[in-house]
Amino acid sequence: MKTRLKPIAEQVVVITGASSGIGLTTARHAAALGARLVLVSRNAEALGALVQELRRNGHFATRVVADVARIDDVREIAEVARGAFGGIDTWVNNAGISVYGKLESIPLEDQRRLFDTNFWGVVHGSLVAASELRRRGGALINVGSEVSDVALPLQGMYSASKHAVKGFTEPDVVADAIIYAAQHRKRDIYVGAASRLFSIGNRLMPHLMDKYLERFMFAQQRSQRPRRRGSPSALYAAGVGMHERQRQENRVAESSLYTRLTTLDW
């Protein structure tokens, strides 16, 4: 018999990578719907600010400063969740980083570090979450990417890490999809029609997709802004927190009719 997932208002939700981007947006959405939150990031300052913000608004939240690449840190997340709220109903493996450049130009230690977070962080979170959720049921949500199906130029190792996540198992739309997945048993949710088209196109017309990516994706991943010396990098240390949007220069869609239709209760 399948375990029935609780309404989000009755859930304790763990969110990794909660101090910025999709994780931050999801935390705010889930809190507004009444969930009790265990928020995880390497960025202690941003996490503290987020927990204070949510508590001021009458929500229940606690924080764990942790690096998901370290299994002991991930085990501590579960311990904090049990101590603060008595257990876990949904665990969201969202923490992720990327590096841009051709594979031969990126130092191997940087590529390994990316995999430690994007792949092993998901493995660690999944194993710990499974142990907790087995006792009471619940949802394990691994945030993937369309690049698990289609490798992007300049993000080859990031694509590889997301493909590994898929094998192992912009922000408002993704956050809504995560909250939907926390309450409904649905194996895969594609956020935005483009992600679904990328997946289908690569499966049916791989040569044409390669040509398209080569023609258009280099420019879309490059910026006209020069990198500032001393600017923070999220690869080895916590990045800048409390930003839901990642300052994209290109236009980013704020809604998706495709995702809305595929997550309706028909």
Tab-separated table of C-alpha atoms in Angstrom:
chain	number	residue	atom	x	y	z
A	1	MET	CA	0.000	0.000	0.000
A	2	LYS	CA	1.373	3.395	-0.990
A	3	THR	CA	1.958	5.973	1.720
A	4	ARG	CA	-0.210	9.041	1.266
A	5	LEU	CA	1.774	12.270	1.146
A	6	LYS	CA	0.675	14.959	3.568
A	7	PRO	CA	-0.510	18.436	2.579
A	8	ILE	CA	2.461	20.788	2.583
A	9	ALA	CA	1.067	22.655	5.598
A	10	GLU	CA	1.521	19.509	7.707
A	11	GLN	CA	5.046	18.728	6.548
A	12	VAL	CA	8.584	19.118	7.832
A	13	VAL	CA	10.676	19.927	4.763
A	14	VAL	CA	14.474	19.807	4.422
A	15	ILE	CA	15.879	22.010	1.633
A	16	THR	CA	19.574	21.974	0.754
A	17	GLY	CA	21.058	24.913	-1.100
A	18	ALA	CA	18.450	27.080	0.607
A	19	SER	CA	20.325	30.378	0.819
A	20	SER	CA	19.850	31.458	-2.819
A	21	GLY	CA	18.196	30.704	-6.142
A	22	ILE	CA	15.659	27.894	-6.386
A	23	GLY	CA	16.253	26.787	-2.799
A	24	LEU	CA	15.532	30.251	-1.420
A	25	THR	CA	12.395	30.640	-3.518
A	26	THR	CA	11.162	27.175	-2.519
A	27	ALA	CA	11.772	27.907	1.161
A	28	ARG	CA	9.686	31.079	1.000
A	29	HIS	CA	6.879	29.356	-0.914
A	30	ALA	CA	6.796	26.357	1.430
A	31	ALA	CA	6.854	28.569	4.522
A	32	ALA	CA	3.966	30.667	3.191
A	33	LEU	CA	1.968	27.443	2.799
A	34	GLY	CA	2.610	26.455	6.414
A	35	ALA	CA	5.493	23.968	6.182
A	36	ARG	CA	8.088	23.709	8.952
A	37	LEU	CA	11.523	24.057	7.405
A	38	VAL	CA	15.041	22.790	7.952
A	39	LEU	CA	17.187	25.020	5.745
A	40	VAL	CA	20.674	23.969	4.687
A	41	SER	CA	23.577	25.847	3.085
A	42	ARG	CA	27.267	26.572	3.533
A	43	ASN	CA	26.393	30.262	3.873
A	44	ALA	CA	25.805	30.817	7.603
A	45	GLU	CA	25.097	34.539	7.236
A	46	ALA	CA	22.481	34.135	4.514
A	47	LEU	CA	20.815	31.223	6.304
A	48	GLY	CA	20.579	33.250	9.498
A	49	ALA	CA	18.986	36.139	7.619
A	50	LEU	CA	16.480	33.811	5.948
A	51	VAL	CA	15.469	32.085	9.188
A	52	GLN	CA	14.996	35.463	10.872
A	53	GLU	CA	12.885	36.666	7.938
A	54	LEU	CA	10.631	33.611	8.072
A	55	ARG	CA	10.253	33.695	11.842
A	56	ARG	CA	9.326	37.386	11.743
A	57	ASN	CA	6.501	36.413	9.425
A	58	GLY	CA	5.242	33.778	11.852
A	59	HIS	CA	6.754	30.720	10.146
A	60	PHE	CA	8.685	27.825	11.674
A	61	ALA	CA	12.239	27.347	10.432
A	62	THR	CA	15.662	26.284	11.630
A	63	ARG	CA	19.026	26.176	9.898
A	64	VAL	CA	21.970	23.817	9.454
A	65	VAL	CA	25.247	25.151	8.111
A	66	ALA	CA	26.516	22.150	6.157
A	67	ASP	CA	28.428	21.041	3.088
A	68	VAL	CA	26.467	18.232	1.415
A	69	ALA	CA	29.716	16.856	-0.014
A	70	ARG	CA	30.484	15.642	3.532
A	71	ILE	CA	28.337	12.748	4.746
A	72	ASP	CA	28.736	13.696	8.425
A	73	ASP	CA	27.323	17.147	7.684
A	74	VAL	CA	24.329	15.543	5.990
A	75	ARG	CA	23.711	13.204	8.925
A	76	GLU	CA	23.649	16.282	11.163
A	77	ILE	CA	20.803	17.695	9.054
A	78	ALA	CA	18.629	14.717	9.959
A	79	GLU	CA	19.567	15.024	13.632
A	80	VAL	CA	18.599	18.705	13.686
A	81	ALA	CA	15.290	17.947	11.946
A	82	ARG	CA	14.423	15.269	14.510
A	83	GLY	CA	15.375	17.521	17.400
A	84	ALA	CA	13.513	20.572	16.147
A	85	PHE	CA	10.403	19.052	14.580
A	86	GLY	CA	10.370	15.342	15.372
A	87	GLY	CA	11.204	14.039	11.900
A	88	ILE	CA	11.115	14.676	8.163
A	89	ASP	CA	8.315	14.461	5.585
A	90	THR	CA	10.081	15.794	2.487
A	91	TRP	CA	13.783	16.064	1.683
A	92	VAL	CA	14.795	18.287	-1.251
A	93	ASN	CA	18.307	17.735	-2.656
A	94	ASN	CA	18.739	21.085	-4.365
A	95	ALA	CA	22.334	22.171	-3.606
A	96	GLY	CA	24.367	22.523	-6.779
A	97	ILE	CA	27.223	24.461	-8.353
A	98	SER	CA	28.612	24.876	-11.861
A	99	VAL	CA	31.812	25.899	-13.593
A	100	TYR	CA	32.024	27.342	-17.097
A	101	GLY	CA	34.721	26.529	-19.597
A	102	LYS	CA	36.064	23.842	-21.888
A	103	LEU	CA	36.865	20.618	-20.051
A	104	GLU	CA	40.553	20.744	-20.910
A	105	SER	CA	40.824	24.243	-19.418
A	106	ILE	CA	39.124	23.516	-16.068
A	107	PRO	CA	41.438	22.198	-13.328
A	108	LEU	CA	40.700	18.611	-12.331
A	109	GLU	CA	40.307	19.597	-8.686
A	110	ASP	CA	37.517	21.991	-9.690
A	111	GLN	CA	35.782	19.275	-11.699
A	112	ARG	CA	36.019	16.852	-8.764
A	113	ARG	CA	34.674	19.500	-6.397
A	114	LEU	CA	31.664	20.042	-8.664
A	115	PHE	CA	30.917	16.305	-8.620
A	116	ASP	CA	31.354	16.176	-4.835
A	117	THR	CA	28.500	18.654	-4.484
A	118	ASN	CA	26.213	17.904	-7.425
A	119	PHE	CA	26.413	14.102	-7.401
A	120	TRP	CA	27.752	12.923	-4.058
A	121	GLY	CA	25.731	15.595	-2.266
A	122	VAL	CA	22.597	14.044	-3.771
A	123	VAL	CA	23.801	10.533	-2.894
A	124	HIS	CA	24.482	11.545	0.702
A	125	GLY	CA	21.142	13.332	1.006
A	126	SER	CA	19.249	10.444	-0.588
A	127	LEU	CA	20.759	7.797	1.681
A	128	VAL	CA	20.169	9.785	4.853
A	129	ALA	CA	16.682	10.822	3.754
A	130	ALA	CA	15.734	7.254	2.817
A	131	SER	CA	16.670	6.073	6.294
A	132	GLU	CA	14.471	8.765	7.853
A	133	LEU	CA	11.545	8.509	5.422
A	134	ARG	CA	11.387	4.709	5.607
A	135	ARG	CA	10.030	4.999	9.135
A	136	ARG	CA	7.128	7.328	8.371
A	137	GLY	CA	6.857	7.745	4.617
A	138	GLY	CA	7.375	10.933	2.666
A	139	ALA	CA	8.940	12.407	-0.465
A	140	LEU	CA	12.542	12.509	-1.653
A	141	ILE	CA	13.022	15.175	-4.344
A	142	ASN	CA	16.250	15.395	-6.350
A	143	VAL	CA	16.418	18.607	-8.375
A	144	GLY	CA	17.866	17.765	-11.771
A	145	SER	CA	18.231	19.622	-15.039
A	146	GLU	CA	17.460	19.226	-18.723
A	147	VAL	CA	21.238	19.132	-19.210
A	148	SER	CA	21.179	15.606	-17.810
A	149	ASP	CA	19.769	14.687	-21.243
A	150	VAL	CA	21.604	17.280	-23.347
A	151	ALA	CA	25.216	18.230	-22.594
A	152	LEU	CA	25.757	21.983	-22.900
A	153	PRO	CA	28.878	23.562	-24.355
A	154	LEU	CA	31.031	25.134	-21.604
A	155	GLN	CA	29.172	23.125	-18.926
A	156	GLY	CA	30.247	19.591	-19.791
A	157	MET	CA	31.101	18.523	-16.230
A	158	TYR	CA	27.921	20.106	-14.840
A	159	SER	CA	25.927	18.178	-17.444
A	160	ALA	CA	27.782	15.002	-16.504
A	161	SER	CA	26.983	15.514	-12.822
A	162	LYS	CA	23.282	16.002	-13.554
A	163	HIS	CA	23.260	12.938	-15.797
A	164	ALA	CA	24.744	10.993	-12.887
A	165	VAL	CA	22.017	12.310	-10.600
A	166	LYS	CA	19.385	11.197	-13.103
A	167	GLY	CA	20.904	7.745	-13.258
A	168	PHE	CA	20.995	7.577	-9.467
A	169	THR	CA	17.590	8.090	-8.928
A	170	GLU	CA	13.257	30.120	-13.713
A	171	PRO	CA	12.996	29.904	-9.853
A	172	ASP	CA	9.252	30.462	-9.062
A	173	VAL	CA	8.167	27.758	-11.534
A	174	VAL	CA	10.771	25.319	-10.193
A	175	ALA	CA	9.782	26.076	-6.603
A	176	ASP	CA	6.114	25.396	-7.385
A	177	ALA	CA	7.100	22.110	-9.045
A	178	ILE	CA	9.071	21.083	-5.955
A	179	ILE	CA	6.135	21.824	-3.669
A	180	TYR	CA	3.825	19.902	-6.016
A	181	ALA	CA	6.211	16.927	-5.936
A	182	ALA	CA	6.222	17.029	-2.139
A	183	GLN	CA	2.479	16.341	-2.138
A	184	HIS	CA	1.950	14.155	-5.245
A	185	ARG	CA	3.587	10.904	-6.305
A	186	LYS	CA	4.971	11.849	-9.714
A	187	ARG	CA	8.304	10.412	-10.842
A	188	ASP	CA	9.514	13.222	-13.149
A	189	ILE	CA	8.393	16.827	-13.555
A	190	TYR	CA	9.839	18.899	-16.414
A	191	VAL	CA	9.940	22.604	-15.588
A	192	GLY	CA	9.190	24.568	-18.731
A	193	ALA	CA	8.354	23.195	-22.153
A	194	ALA	CA	11.909	23.908	-23.329
A	195	SER	CA	13.351	21.357	-20.915
A	196	ARG	CA	10.962	18.711	-22.257
A	197	LEU	CA	11.732	19.656	-25.869
A	198	PHE	CA	15.477	19.448	-25.188
A	199	SER	CA	15.043	15.956	-23.781
A	200	ILE	CA	12.844	14.732	-26.646
A	201	GLY	CA	14.951	16.449	-29.308
A	202	ASN	CA	18.171	14.905	-28.061
A	203	ARG	CA	16.574	11.454	-28.061
A	204	LEU	CA	14.982	11.705	-31.532
A	205	MET	CA	17.368	14.071	-33.365
A	206	PRO	CA	20.743	14.024	-31.559
A	207	HIS	CA	22.771	15.302	-34.528
A	208	LEU	CA	20.448	18.265	-35.059
A	209	MET	CA	20.523	19.066	-31.325
A	210	ASP	CA	24.326	19.082	-31.393
A	211	LYS	CA	24.271	21.595	-34.230
A	212	TYR	CA	21.732	23.776	-32.441
A	213	LEU	CA	23.710	23.792	-29.201
A	214	GLU	CA	26.948	24.577	-31.008
A	215	ARG	CA	25.298	27.452	-32.862
A	216	PHE	CA	23.440	29.140	-29.998
A	217	MET	CA	24.490	27.957	-26.529
A	218	PHE	CA	28.015	29.354	-26.377
A	219	ALA	CA	26.733	32.919	-26.615
A	220	GLN	CA	23.924	32.330	-24.111
A	221	GLN	CA	26.376	31.183	-21.429
A	222	ARG	CA	28.834	34.033	-21.835
A	223	SER	CA	28.624	37.428	-20.213
A	224	GLN	CA	29.792	40.848	-21.352
A	225	ARG	CA	30.692	41.687	-17.768
A	226	PRO	CA	34.352	41.116	-16.881
A	227	ARG	CA	34.943	38.970	-13.810
A	228	ARG	CA	35.845	41.075	-10.817
A	229	ARG	CA	39.003	40.034	-9.030
A	230	GLY	CA	38.271	38.690	-5.595
A	231	SER	CA	34.597	38.132	-6.391
A	232	PRO	CA	33.140	35.184	-4.453
A	233	SER	CA	32.922	31.757	-6.080
A	234	ALA	CA	30.535	29.092	-4.837
A	235	LEU	CA	32.788	26.224	-5.884
A	236	TYR	CA	34.800	25.893	-2.673
A	237	ALA	CA	33.084	28.348	-0.317
A	238	ALA	CA	29.572	29.632	0.176
A	239	GLY	CA	28.513	32.018	-2.577
A	240	VAL	CA	26.461	35.177	-2.295
A	241	GLY	CA	23.165	34.392	-0.598
A	242	MET	CA	19.610	35.757	-0.399
A	243	HIS	CA	19.212	36.212	-4.168
A	244	GLU	CA	16.359	34.266	-5.756
A	245	ARG	CA	17.383	35.273	-9.280
A	246	GLN	CA	20.961	34.779	-10.355
A	247	ARG	CA	21.363	38.067	-12.236
A	248	GLN	CA	20.942	36.569	-15.687
A	249	GLU	CA	21.604	38.986	-18.522
A	250	ASN	CA	19.318	37.063	-20.879
A	251	ARG	CA	15.557	37.002	-20.511
A	252	VAL	CA	14.325	34.278	-18.140
A	253	ALA	CA	10.743	33.008	-18.291
A	254	GLU	CA	8.793	33.582	-15.082
A	255	SER	CA	5.970	31.115	-15.812
A	256	SER	CA	5.304	27.917	-17.730
A	257	LEU	CA	1.949	26.868	-19.135
A	258	TYR	CA	3.417	23.430	-19.893
A	259	THR	CA	4.446	22.836	-16.276
A	260	ARG	CA	1.138	24.164	-14.991
A	261	LEU	CA	-0.803	21.763	-17.195
A	262	THR	CA	1.351	18.750	-16.321
A	263	THR	CA	0.943	19.355	-12.592
A	264	LEU	CA	-2.827	19.841	-12.556
A	265	ASP	CA	-4.970	17.355	-10.684
A	266	TRP	CA	-7.096	16.188	-13.592
